[in-house]
Amino acid sequence: MKEKKIRLLLVEDDKIDRMAFERLVMKEDLPYDYVVAGSIREAHELLESHDFEVVVTDYMLGDGTAFDVLDRIKDLPSVVVTGTGDEEVAVKAIKSGAYDYLIKDPQGNHLKLLPVAVNKAMAKKSTEAELERHRERLEELVAERTAELQHEIAERRKAEEELKRNLAFLEILLDTIPSPVFHKDLKGVYQGCNDAFANLILGLPKEEILGRSLFDLPGSISRELADISHSQDMALVQNPGTQSYEARVRCADGVERDFFFSKATFNDSRGRPAGLVGIMADLSERKELEEQLLQAQKMEAVGTLAGGVAHDFNNLLTVIIGNAHIALMGLEEGDPAREEIADIKDAGEKAAALTRQLLAFSRKQVTRPEILDLNNLITGLEKMLGRLIGEHIEMDILPGSKCPLVKADPGHMEQVLMNLIVNARDAMPEGGKLVIETTDMDTETAPPFGPDNLPHNGPWVMLIVHDNGLGMDDETRQRVFEPFFTTKERGKGTGLGMSTVYGIVKQAGGIIRVSSKPGQGTEFKLYFPGAEGETQSEEAGIEPGRDLTGSETVLIVEDDPNVRDMARKILKKKGYRVIETGDPRKALKLWEQNMDTIKLVLTDVIMPGMGGPKLAEQMRKQDPGTKVIFMSGYTEDAVARHDIQEEGEDFLQKPFTPKALAKKVREMLDREN
């Protein structure tokens, strides 16, 4: 392959030196395609018109020096040849861009070195060009990498900002969670927590919690609880996953609360356990509700038991009171036996009142409004209230002289009084004074009631119950009527007493107010509208002088033979024809056989085999106009569960008097279908 020739410019004004160069090229067959310039001007022209790869120039020229040539060929490799041996010139030539420097000798030996110098200059230029290319490429790579790094840095900063925002959001989110949340490392040292944990559980700033374990933290956490928590943590660390348990914790406010702990381990980027997180759910309210439900269920059971006892007891009282009344009606005035029988009647009526009071205390009394004298009701309860409060409390009863009658359920009013008295008693554990007072007032003299106003224009009765006990702060006073709210110890109260009072007062159309200060006692004021135009008869609801006799046929269905016998005697004395039985199924047959003559059915509500409501239903399928009076010693709730709808109009509560029975029978018979 033919060797490529090097395009060379020789700048030499000495003819002999030019000829020596030409002989060298020819002799050594050097691969030079050369052009000769005899002056600097000619060299400049050739450089403009030719594309040379290398320049060989003499130092001293006729119209200048080699530096004038080097100034124009800075990008070409060059070799300076001179006849002087001045090192200063050589250094200057190299600094001016010459690649090499040769010194002429008279024998021309320097020409032998010229090819080497040219090759070195060419190689150096090639190396420099390669280095330049590498430098440029390196700069490109550096620029590209710099741009990539700048992008990565920008993305990383963006990611860091996003992470900061997410962490800030997460911290805010955790702090808004009312449940305590915490984060520990594998040794049980806190690495993070929310405000609820810091404030509610430990009562410490977060910065004092982080980096410490429960054993190192001051506060309310007991050593026992710390040991339990640490052992649970270590068990979870040994067996990664989830864990849950319940524990009672004394919180920073000193209150013990039940918590449900839920914990879980989490891993690092390599999948290895790195720590655990936990959340604490406050179970106190749930447990309190469970206790309230249990207490309510107990009260319901007591009420059910009381209702059952009342049924049997009222049956007995019905016989006792009824027969006493019958016996009195058969005795003349002045008969020595009247006093003893009257005592029996009074004792039976007192026993009936006691039953009513017991039912009121168990919240199971029948709702039956009557015209009442509050003074008489309070006086009748005085002995029982005295036993209720104990000897360490002095009780004064101050009845008003002009108090109007009120329309309310006597059992409910007794319940109101007993609840208020019990509340006052509990507020005076060391003894004190209790005052029960009544007074009259009217709309104009009544205090302003704000949004309640007074729904009744006319006379009012104010009942005041005042004690000089412990009193209440404003927060307790504002919540005193809330259901299940109580200040008593766990298991000592249901929290239903005052809410029951409030409901009864409202149901009676009344208003209740309470005032109290810690250490200054408590005063309840109850306002009831007066029953204008109403009178309290000898026996509630019986009009004086009304004829209660009759001749109609009445079917009595009662499984208690004593009650059935007494009802039969009462009605027969009033002139009625009576058919009686203790078997509801037999009663249905008797009714079918005497349907045209039986004008009224008097039946007990609850009987073996078939209840009174079911019996009435069977009868009314054949005759929808059948008149029925239900009687029962059970309470209203029990009666309502057995589908008696027209409460009070076709229902007679045991125990009843002969007059009450005769009145109810006469009313039902006189009522149009």
XYZ file of C-alpha atoms in Angstrom:
673
model
C 0.000 0.000 0.000
C 1.438 3.378 -1.032
C 2.369 5.517 1.962
C 0.363 8.704 2.345
C 2.516 11.794 1.865
C 2.686 14.578 4.414
C 1.822 18.043 3.104
C 4.800 20.095 4.232
C 5.718 23.795 3.890
C 9.431 24.584 4.007
C 10.221 28.239 4.752
C 13.905 28.784 3.908
C 15.561 31.775 2.220
C 18.968 30.052 1.909
C 19.196 28.297 -1.445
C 21.872 25.867 -0.266
C 19.776 24.779 2.693
C 16.749 24.341 0.412
C 18.784 22.125 -1.944
C 20.110 20.120 1.002
C 16.489 19.529 2.105
C 15.475 18.421 -1.387
C 18.419 16.002 -1.596
C 17.428 14.566 1.800
C 13.860 14.000 0.655
C 14.978 12.321 -2.533
C 17.728 10.308 -0.906
C 15.662 9.058 1.995
C 12.528 8.880 -0.146
C 10.706 10.786 2.535
C 6.906 10.867 2.160
C 6.721 14.617 1.856
C 4.580 16.558 -0.551
C 6.374 19.819 0.096
C 6.301 23.419 -1.088
C 9.126 25.909 -0.521
C 8.643 29.533 0.506
C 11.726 31.806 0.288
C 10.280 34.586 2.450
C 7.736 35.238 5.157
C 5.434 37.043 2.712
C 5.485 34.046 0.387
C 4.916 31.704 3.343
C 1.842 33.685 4.365
C 0.426 33.478 0.849
C 1.017 29.736 0.647
C -0.589 29.208 4.051
C -3.665 31.028 2.773
C -3.887 28.929 -0.396
C -2.738 25.484 0.777
C -3.725 23.040 3.424
C -0.450 21.988 5.075
C -0.036 19.398 7.774
C 3.365 20.552 9.038
C 5.703 23.577 8.674
C 9.516 23.565 8.782
C 10.942 27.086 8.999
C 14.340 28.662 9.337
C 14.652 31.027 12.281
C 16.391 33.919 10.511
C 14.687 34.963 7.265
C 15.291 37.878 4.980
C 12.021 39.670 5.863
C 11.630 38.509 9.439
C 12.014 35.608 11.806
C 10.332 32.266 12.386
C 8.060 33.918 14.955
C 6.310 35.754 12.134
C 5.504 32.407 10.583
C 4.518 30.777 13.878
C 2.022 33.565 14.541
C 0.068 32.410 11.474
C 0.246 28.642 12.006
C -0.672 28.183 15.629
C -2.864 25.184 14.828
C -0.176 23.381 12.715
C 2.762 21.375 14.023
C 6.026 23.188 13.260
C 9.760 22.703 13.543
C 12.169 25.664 13.817
C 15.665 25.258 12.323
C 18.335 27.816 13.204
C 22.011 28.287 12.900
C 22.274 29.940 16.322
C 22.541 27.952 19.488
C 20.819 30.490 21.696
C 18.686 28.654 24.300
C 16.608 31.767 24.855
C 15.510 31.655 21.214
C 14.697 27.961 21.534
C 12.513 28.572 24.609
C 10.777 31.450 22.920
C 10.149 29.338 19.816
C 8.619 26.537 21.874
C 6.454 29.065 23.746
C 5.374 30.552 20.423
C 3.992 27.213 19.272
C 6.944 25.364 17.732
C 6.783 21.627 18.343
C 10.565 21.119 18.068
C 13.789 23.085 17.617
C 16.856 21.958 15.534
C 20.265 23.628 15.383
C 22.013 23.628 12.044
C 25.540 22.364 11.814
C 27.930 23.062 8.889
C 28.068 19.404 7.869
C 24.247 19.180 7.501
C 23.877 16.502 10.141
C 20.855 18.297 11.513
C 18.951 17.228 8.369
C 19.167 13.640 9.502
C 17.199 14.640 12.568
C 14.585 16.516 10.585
C 12.384 13.474 9.660
C 12.374 12.450 13.267
C 11.457 15.964 14.364
C 8.700 16.148 11.718
C 7.312 12.789 12.773
C 7.421 13.794 16.408
C 5.677 17.048 15.591
C 3.024 15.193 13.608
C 2.625 12.627 16.391
C 2.423 15.341 18.976
C -0.202 17.163 16.908
C -2.137 13.919 16.506
C -1.882 13.299 20.221
C -2.997 16.828 20.976
C -5.879 16.460 18.541
C -6.850 13.194 20.180
C -6.498 14.777 23.566
C -8.630 17.675 22.393
C -11.260 15.299 21.137
C -11.143 13.471 24.443
C -11.278 16.768 26.290
C -14.262 17.889 24.265
C -15.926 14.523 24.772
C -15.106 14.676 28.437
C -16.572 18.151 28.626
C -19.669 16.861 26.836
C -19.900 13.952 29.275
C -19.306 16.285 32.212
C -21.964 18.648 30.870
C -24.394 15.773 30.350
C -23.669 14.314 33.776
C -23.869 17.750 35.332
C -27.285 18.223 33.748
C -28.325 14.775 34.948
C -27.054 15.532 38.448
C -28.797 18.879 38.441
C -31.998 17.112 37.391
C -31.448 14.431 40.015
C -30.732 17.074 42.628
C -33.851 18.982 41.609
C -35.896 15.779 41.722
C -34.360 14.837 45.040
C -35.100 18.278 46.451
C -38.619 17.972 45.107
C -38.928 14.520 46.686
C -37.482 15.839 49.956
C -39.972 18.714 49.948
C -42.781 16.270 49.195
C -41.511 14.014 51.972
C -41.417 16.974 54.362
C -44.975 17.899 53.395
C -46.105 14.284 53.801
C -44.370 13.991 57.161
C -45.901 17.276 58.280
C -49.313 16.102 57.091
C -48.816 12.749 58.801
C -47.821 14.480 62.028
C -50.893 16.743 61.846
C -53.058 13.730 61.033
C -51.661 11.759 63.968
C -52.111 14.711 66.301
C -55.752 15.047 65.291
C -56.396 11.393 66.212
C -57.876 11.397 69.723
C -56.422 7.948 70.432
C -52.809 7.797 71.683
C -50.347 6.595 68.998
C -46.644 5.773 69.514
C -43.609 4.367 67.658
C -40.735 2.467 69.320
C -37.512 0.870 68.181
C -36.670 -2.780 68.837
C -35.422 -1.958 72.345
C -38.641 -0.248 73.400
C -37.280 3.296 73.066
C -39.799 5.851 71.831
C -39.051 7.261 68.384
C -42.306 9.148 67.892
C -45.801 9.768 69.290
C -48.833 11.977 68.784
C -50.216 14.727 71.019
C -52.815 12.437 72.585
C -50.100 10.046 73.821
C -47.827 12.856 75.039
C -50.568 14.861 76.779
C -53.125 12.291 77.925
C -50.884 9.355 78.860
C -47.610 10.903 80.002
C -48.299 14.622 80.355
C -44.890 15.446 78.871
C -43.681 17.386 75.801
C -42.803 15.157 72.863
C -39.137 16.138 72.947
C -38.866 14.772 76.501
C -40.370 11.431 75.419
C -38.382 10.674 72.271
C -35.221 8.655 72.831
C -36.401 7.294 76.186
C -38.206 4.151 77.329
C -41.066 3.881 79.821
C -38.544 3.033 82.546
C -36.743 6.361 81.986
C -39.819 8.596 81.829
C -41.179 10.465 84.840
C -44.915 10.641 85.328
C -47.905 8.528 86.223
C -46.895 5.236 84.551
C -46.270 2.644 87.259
C -43.291 0.305 87.253
C -45.697 -2.626 87.031
C -47.320 -1.260 83.871
C -43.896 -0.437 82.406
C -42.796 -4.054 82.994
C -45.966 -5.394 81.356
C -45.629 -3.066 78.376
C -41.928 -3.911 77.893
C -42.531 -7.667 78.105
C -45.331 -7.353 75.549
C -43.039 -5.310 73.275
C -40.232 -7.860 73.475
C -42.647 -10.719 72.803
C -43.807 -8.911 69.682
C -40.210 -8.239 68.577
C -39.375 -11.957 68.985
C -42.461 -12.938 66.974
C -43.057 -10.109 64.475
C -46.654 -9.475 63.460
C -49.526 -7.974 65.419
C -50.486 -7.956 69.071
C -53.457 -6.754 71.134
C -54.354 -6.708 74.822
C -56.222 -4.648 77.431
C -54.667 -2.805 80.368
C -55.650 -0.169 82.898
C -53.483 2.956 82.763
C -53.229 5.802 85.249
C -53.144 8.798 82.911
C -51.387 12.116 83.371
C -54.532 13.652 84.948
C -54.514 10.956 87.630
C -57.590 9.181 86.261
C -57.373 5.438 85.660
C -58.680 4.428 82.236
C -59.043 1.100 80.481
C -57.265 0.913 77.111
C -57.171 -1.591 74.282
C -53.586 -1.795 72.957
C -53.045 -2.719 69.308
C -49.407 -3.073 68.192
C -47.613 -4.206 65.032
C -43.994 -4.519 63.894
C -42.670 -2.846 60.744
C -39.593 -3.589 58.577
C -36.756 -1.519 57.131
C -35.876 -1.296 53.420
C -34.104 -4.673 53.619
C -37.147 -6.409 55.053
C -35.729 -6.714 58.553
C -37.770 -5.744 61.693
C -37.040 -2.115 62.510
C -39.505 -1.276 65.287
C -43.127 -1.312 66.307
C -46.106 1.042 66.235
C -49.070 1.027 68.570
C -52.427 2.693 69.106
C -54.436 2.834 72.322
C -58.256 2.860 72.237
C -59.943 4.229 75.354
C -62.419 1.599 76.574
C -63.578 3.580 79.604
C -66.742 4.907 77.988
C -67.606 1.502 76.531
C -67.055 -0.230 79.857
C -69.069 2.465 81.602
C -71.889 1.932 79.100
C -71.642 -1.820 79.671
C -71.920 -1.248 83.412
C -74.835 1.118 82.866
C -76.531 -1.457 80.671
C -75.923 -4.129 83.301
C -77.298 -1.837 85.983
C -80.294 -0.996 83.799
C -80.851 -4.711 83.223
C -80.647 -5.285 86.968
C -83.172 -2.507 87.514
C -85.370 -4.032 84.822
C -85.111 -7.415 86.554
C -85.955 -5.806 89.894
C -88.895 -4.047 88.256
C -90.099 -7.294 86.702
C -89.797 -9.034 90.051
C -91.589 -6.165 91.772
C -94.335 -6.348 89.164
C -94.782 -10.050 89.750
C -94.823 -9.607 93.511
C -97.247 -6.704 93.132
C -99.608 -8.885 91.085
C -99.943 -11.500 93.813
C -99.859 -8.947 96.619
C -102.463 -6.770 94.928
C -104.733 -9.791 94.501
C -104.531 -10.347 98.253
C -105.097 -6.665 98.961
C -108.067 -6.634 96.617
C -109.708 -9.356 98.706
C -108.776 -7.725 102.023
C -109.835 -4.183 101.122
C -112.915 -5.300 99.200
C -114.248 -7.553 101.935
C -113.502 -4.904 104.554
C -115.599 -2.419 102.587
C -118.415 -4.999 102.195
C -118.309 -5.777 105.891
C -118.465 -2.085 106.805
C -121.431 -1.579 104.513
C -123.251 -4.375 106.362
C -122.690 -2.914 109.824
C -124.693 -0.165 111.424
C -123.134 2.923 112.944
C -122.066 2.243 116.505
C -121.493 -1.434 115.932
C -118.402 -2.417 117.989
C -117.003 -4.413 115.062
C -116.840 -1.359 112.763
C -113.681 -0.035 114.401
C -111.791 -3.315 113.962
C -112.947 -3.771 110.360
C -112.126 -0.122 109.606
C -108.616 -0.788 110.940
C -108.385 -3.771 108.574
C -109.501 -1.580 105.646
C -107.059 1.206 106.579
C -104.202 -1.272 106.942
C -105.030 -2.753 103.551
C -105.103 0.701 101.949
C -101.772 1.560 103.589
C -100.359 -1.703 102.252
C -101.638 -0.722 98.792
C -99.925 2.655 99.175
C -96.724 0.890 100.235
C -96.936 -1.334 97.157
C -97.377 1.758 95.027
C -94.340 3.359 96.669
C -92.207 0.264 96.085
C -93.263 0.238 92.447
C -92.443 3.919 92.200
C -88.997 3.269 93.628
C -88.407 0.547 91.022
C -89.766 2.839 88.251
C -92.633 0.477 87.457
C -95.696 2.359 88.678
C -98.779 2.766 86.504
C -99.168 6.154 84.828
C -102.543 7.329 86.114
C -102.970 11.095 86.699
C -105.246 12.062 89.583
C -106.226 15.240 91.374
C -103.734 15.480 94.231
C -103.009 17.574 97.271
C -99.195 17.665 97.389
C -99.287 18.474 101.115
C -101.256 15.322 101.870
C -98.972 13.241 99.658
C -95.833 14.555 101.413
C -97.344 14.089 104.874
C -98.307 10.521 103.992
C -94.701 9.776 103.053
C -93.160 11.463 106.109
C -92.444 8.286 108.082
C -91.040 6.458 105.073
C -88.852 9.441 104.146
C -87.580 9.591 107.733
C -86.483 5.962 107.538
C -84.920 6.638 104.142
C -82.649 9.509 105.234
C -81.612 8.103 108.619
C -81.362 9.641 112.073
C -78.252 11.690 111.295
C -80.257 14.077 109.085
C -82.862 16.500 110.433
C -85.955 16.848 108.208
C -88.456 19.722 108.270
C -91.701 19.683 106.262
C -93.246 23.119 105.679
C -96.584 22.758 103.850
C -98.131 25.857 102.308
C -101.601 26.808 103.482
C -103.105 27.861 100.158
C -101.581 25.424 97.694
C -103.951 24.484 94.855
C -104.515 20.892 93.866
C -102.458 19.462 91.003
C -103.174 16.786 88.419
C -100.414 14.195 88.459
C -99.738 10.523 88.985
C -99.408 9.939 92.749
C -96.922 7.104 92.320
C -94.750 9.212 90.057
C -94.891 12.158 92.469
C -93.806 9.836 95.287
C -90.946 8.666 93.069
C -89.910 12.277 92.437
C -89.844 12.989 96.173
C -87.900 9.836 97.034
C -85.305 10.440 94.302
C -84.766 14.019 95.483
C -84.588 12.917 99.134
C -82.084 10.145 98.355
C -79.995 12.639 96.378
C -80.036 15.060 99.334
C -79.183 12.266 101.792
C -76.142 11.211 99.753
C -74.966 14.843 99.707
C -74.917 14.894 103.549
C -72.832 11.843 104.564
C -71.918 13.484 107.894
C -75.469 14.636 108.584
C -77.282 17.897 107.954
C -80.679 19.450 107.488
C -83.293 18.702 104.824
C -86.259 21.016 104.186
C -89.319 20.089 102.098
C -91.583 23.053 101.448
C -94.653 23.836 99.342
C -96.064 27.231 98.472
C -98.569 28.718 96.072
C -97.816 31.232 93.325
C -99.349 32.530 90.121
C -98.111 33.424 86.659
C -97.401 37.050 87.555
C -95.315 36.264 90.633
C -93.466 33.356 89.010
C -89.795 33.913 88.188
C -88.811 34.288 84.524
C -88.207 30.885 82.934
C -86.607 32.015 79.681
C -87.415 29.750 76.735
C -89.660 27.531 78.914
C -92.055 30.346 79.793
C -95.108 29.295 81.796
C -97.460 27.108 79.735
C -100.237 27.627 82.287
C -101.922 30.916 83.172
C -103.239 30.603 86.665
C -102.251 29.191 90.039
C -99.093 27.163 90.490
C -97.633 25.036 93.253
C -93.931 25.252 93.986
C -92.290 22.268 95.698
C -88.878 23.034 97.216
C -86.373 20.416 98.398
C -83.346 22.020 100.073
C -80.289 20.489 101.754
C -77.136 21.984 103.287
C -74.866 19.230 101.984
C -71.801 19.141 99.752
C -73.338 21.052 96.856
C -72.293 20.926 93.189
C -70.033 22.908 90.894
C -71.425 24.461 87.708
C -70.295 21.602 85.455
C -72.027 18.980 87.611
C -75.144 21.136 88.012
C -75.477 21.536 84.236
C -75.326 17.759 83.733
C -77.412 16.684 86.740
C -80.435 15.661 84.614
C -78.444 13.717 82.004
C -79.327 9.986 81.858
C -76.606 7.779 83.389
C -74.685 10.787 84.742
C -73.636 10.209 88.329
C -71.000 11.536 90.727
C -71.226 8.437 92.916
C -68.568 5.750 93.065
C -68.567 2.893 90.564
C -71.464 0.571 91.351
C -73.089 3.021 93.829
C -75.557 4.708 91.489
C -77.345 4.225 88.180
C -77.324 7.844 87.036
C -81.072 7.557 86.292
C -82.555 9.169 89.417
C -82.461 12.817 88.404
C -83.252 12.100 84.746
C -86.353 10.229 85.933
C -87.348 13.224 88.078
C -86.918 15.545 85.101
C -89.033 13.321 82.842
C -91.858 12.990 85.373
C -91.990 16.736 86.050
C -92.088 17.514 82.337
C -94.767 14.861 81.759
C -96.894 16.530 84.437
C -96.589 19.883 82.641
C -94.188 21.212 85.249
C -90.805 22.934 85.337
C -87.756 22.040 87.438
C -84.834 24.251 88.404
C -81.728 23.529 90.485
C -79.305 25.884 92.203
C -76.164 24.812 94.035
C -72.695 25.895 95.109
C -69.867 23.697 96.391
C -70.082 23.543 100.183
C -73.376 25.511 100.275
C -75.913 22.784 99.611
C -78.447 22.246 96.824
C -81.983 23.442 96.212
C -84.461 21.928 93.740
C -87.559 23.937 92.832
C -90.398 22.101 91.086
C -93.302 24.081 89.610
C -96.638 22.344 88.893
C -99.718 23.966 87.326
C -102.764 24.071 89.583
C -105.802 21.976 88.616
C -108.377 24.786 88.432
C -111.996 23.815 88.849
C -111.054 20.295 89.964
C -111.933 18.787 93.330
C -110.462 15.831 95.149
C -113.245 13.376 95.825
C -113.307 10.850 98.601
C -112.143 8.264 96.105
C -110.402 9.382 92.905
C -112.760 9.653 89.971
C -116.022 8.636 91.728
C -118.751 11.224 91.458
C -120.604 11.679 94.735
C -124.215 10.546 94.665
C -124.094 8.607 91.391
C -126.264 5.458 91.188
C -123.884 2.541 90.721
C -126.496 -0.232 90.785
C -127.645 -2.326 87.834
C -129.405 -5.487 86.727
C -127.313 -6.526 83.707
C -125.459 -9.823 83.402
C -121.661 -9.660 83.939
C -119.231 -12.493 83.141
C -116.302 -12.566 85.627
C -113.152 -14.402 84.457
C -110.510 -14.513 87.236
C -108.156 -17.382 88.085
C -107.733 -16.242 91.725
C -110.825 -17.656 93.534
C -110.690 -15.117 96.374
C -110.626 -12.126 94.014
C -113.321 -13.725 91.855
C -115.531 -14.356 94.867
C -115.094 -10.813 96.155
C -115.926 -9.274 92.749
C -119.008 -11.495 92.545
C -120.245 -10.366 95.982
C -119.676 -6.673 95.142
C -121.577 -6.832 91.878
C -124.415 -8.937 93.291
C -124.875 -6.404 96.109
C -125.269 -3.779 93.361
C -128.017 -5.868 91.735
C -126.104 -7.413 88.864
C -126.524 -10.984 87.674
C -123.103 -12.655 87.702
C -121.671 -15.618 85.789
C -118.173 -16.549 86.985
C -115.320 -18.915 86.104
C -111.548 -19.201 86.641
C -110.903 -20.940 83.279
C -110.640 -18.665 80.204
C -111.585 -21.471 77.796
C -114.659 -22.311 79.848
C -115.431 -18.599 79.939
C -115.461 -18.504 76.132
C -117.995 -21.344 76.055
C -120.147 -19.651 78.722
C -120.061 -16.447 76.725
C -121.064 -18.229 73.523
C -123.970 -19.892 75.369
C -125.143 -16.607 76.969
C -124.026 -14.110 74.319
C -127.394 -12.375 74.196
C -127.660 -11.841 77.943
C -124.014 -11.090 78.923
C -123.554 -7.321 78.631
C -120.037 -7.001 80.080
C -116.957 -9.186 80.569
C -114.717 -8.489 83.621
C -111.484 -10.416 83.100
C -108.025 -10.652 84.577
C -105.197 -9.833 82.147
C -102.821 -12.714 82.784
C -104.248 -16.206 83.372
C -103.050 -19.756 82.673
C -103.858 -21.040 79.179
C -105.268 -17.829 77.745
C -104.870 -14.206 78.816
C -107.656 -11.674 79.051
C -106.741 -9.783 75.840
C -106.739 -13.022 73.834
C -110.092 -14.009 75.348
C -111.546 -10.607 74.409
C -110.180 -10.981 70.895
C -111.960 -14.338 70.455
C -115.206 -12.859 71.732
C -115.042 -9.782 69.510
C -114.560 -11.931 66.445
C -118.163 -13.027 66.994
C -119.455 -9.772 68.507
C -117.275 -6.666 67.851
C -119.378 -4.689 70.343
C -118.465 -6.839 73.320
C -117.647 -4.657 76.306
C -114.634 -5.735 78.361
C -112.988 -4.465 81.537
C -109.456 -5.755 82.124
C -108.175 -5.922 85.687
C -104.635 -6.665 86.798
C -102.215 -6.327 89.670
C -99.345 -5.950 87.189
C -97.902 -2.591 86.269
C -98.764 -0.600 83.188
C -95.692 -1.789 81.238
C -96.665 -5.423 81.711
C -100.273 -4.672 80.790
C -99.236 -2.754 77.659
C -97.161 -5.731 76.505
C -100.376 -7.781 76.496
C -102.009 -5.526 73.899
C -104.397 -3.466 76.001
C -104.746 -0.341 73.898
C -107.434 1.791 75.539
C -105.507 2.407 78.727
C -107.639 3.577 81.656
C -110.984 3.376 79.870
C -111.313 -0.384 79.967
C -108.735 -1.202 82.625
C -109.057 -1.518 86.421
C -105.908 -1.557 88.521
C -105.784 -3.925 91.518
C -106.288 -3.520 94.382
C -109.638 -1.801 93.887
C -112.456 -0.864 96.231
C -116.089 -1.924 95.800
C -116.941 1.627 94.725
C -114.170 1.678 92.111
C -115.357 -1.641 90.670
C -119.008 -0.603 90.673
C -118.151 2.723 89.035
C -116.056 1.148 86.279
C -118.765 -1.465 85.543
C -121.513 1.165 85.438
C -119.399 3.444 83.164
C -118.723 0.660 80.680
C -122.340 -0.493 80.603
C -123.575 3.067 80.049
C -121.029 3.730 77.291
C -122.493 3.626 73.789
C -120.975 1.201 71.271
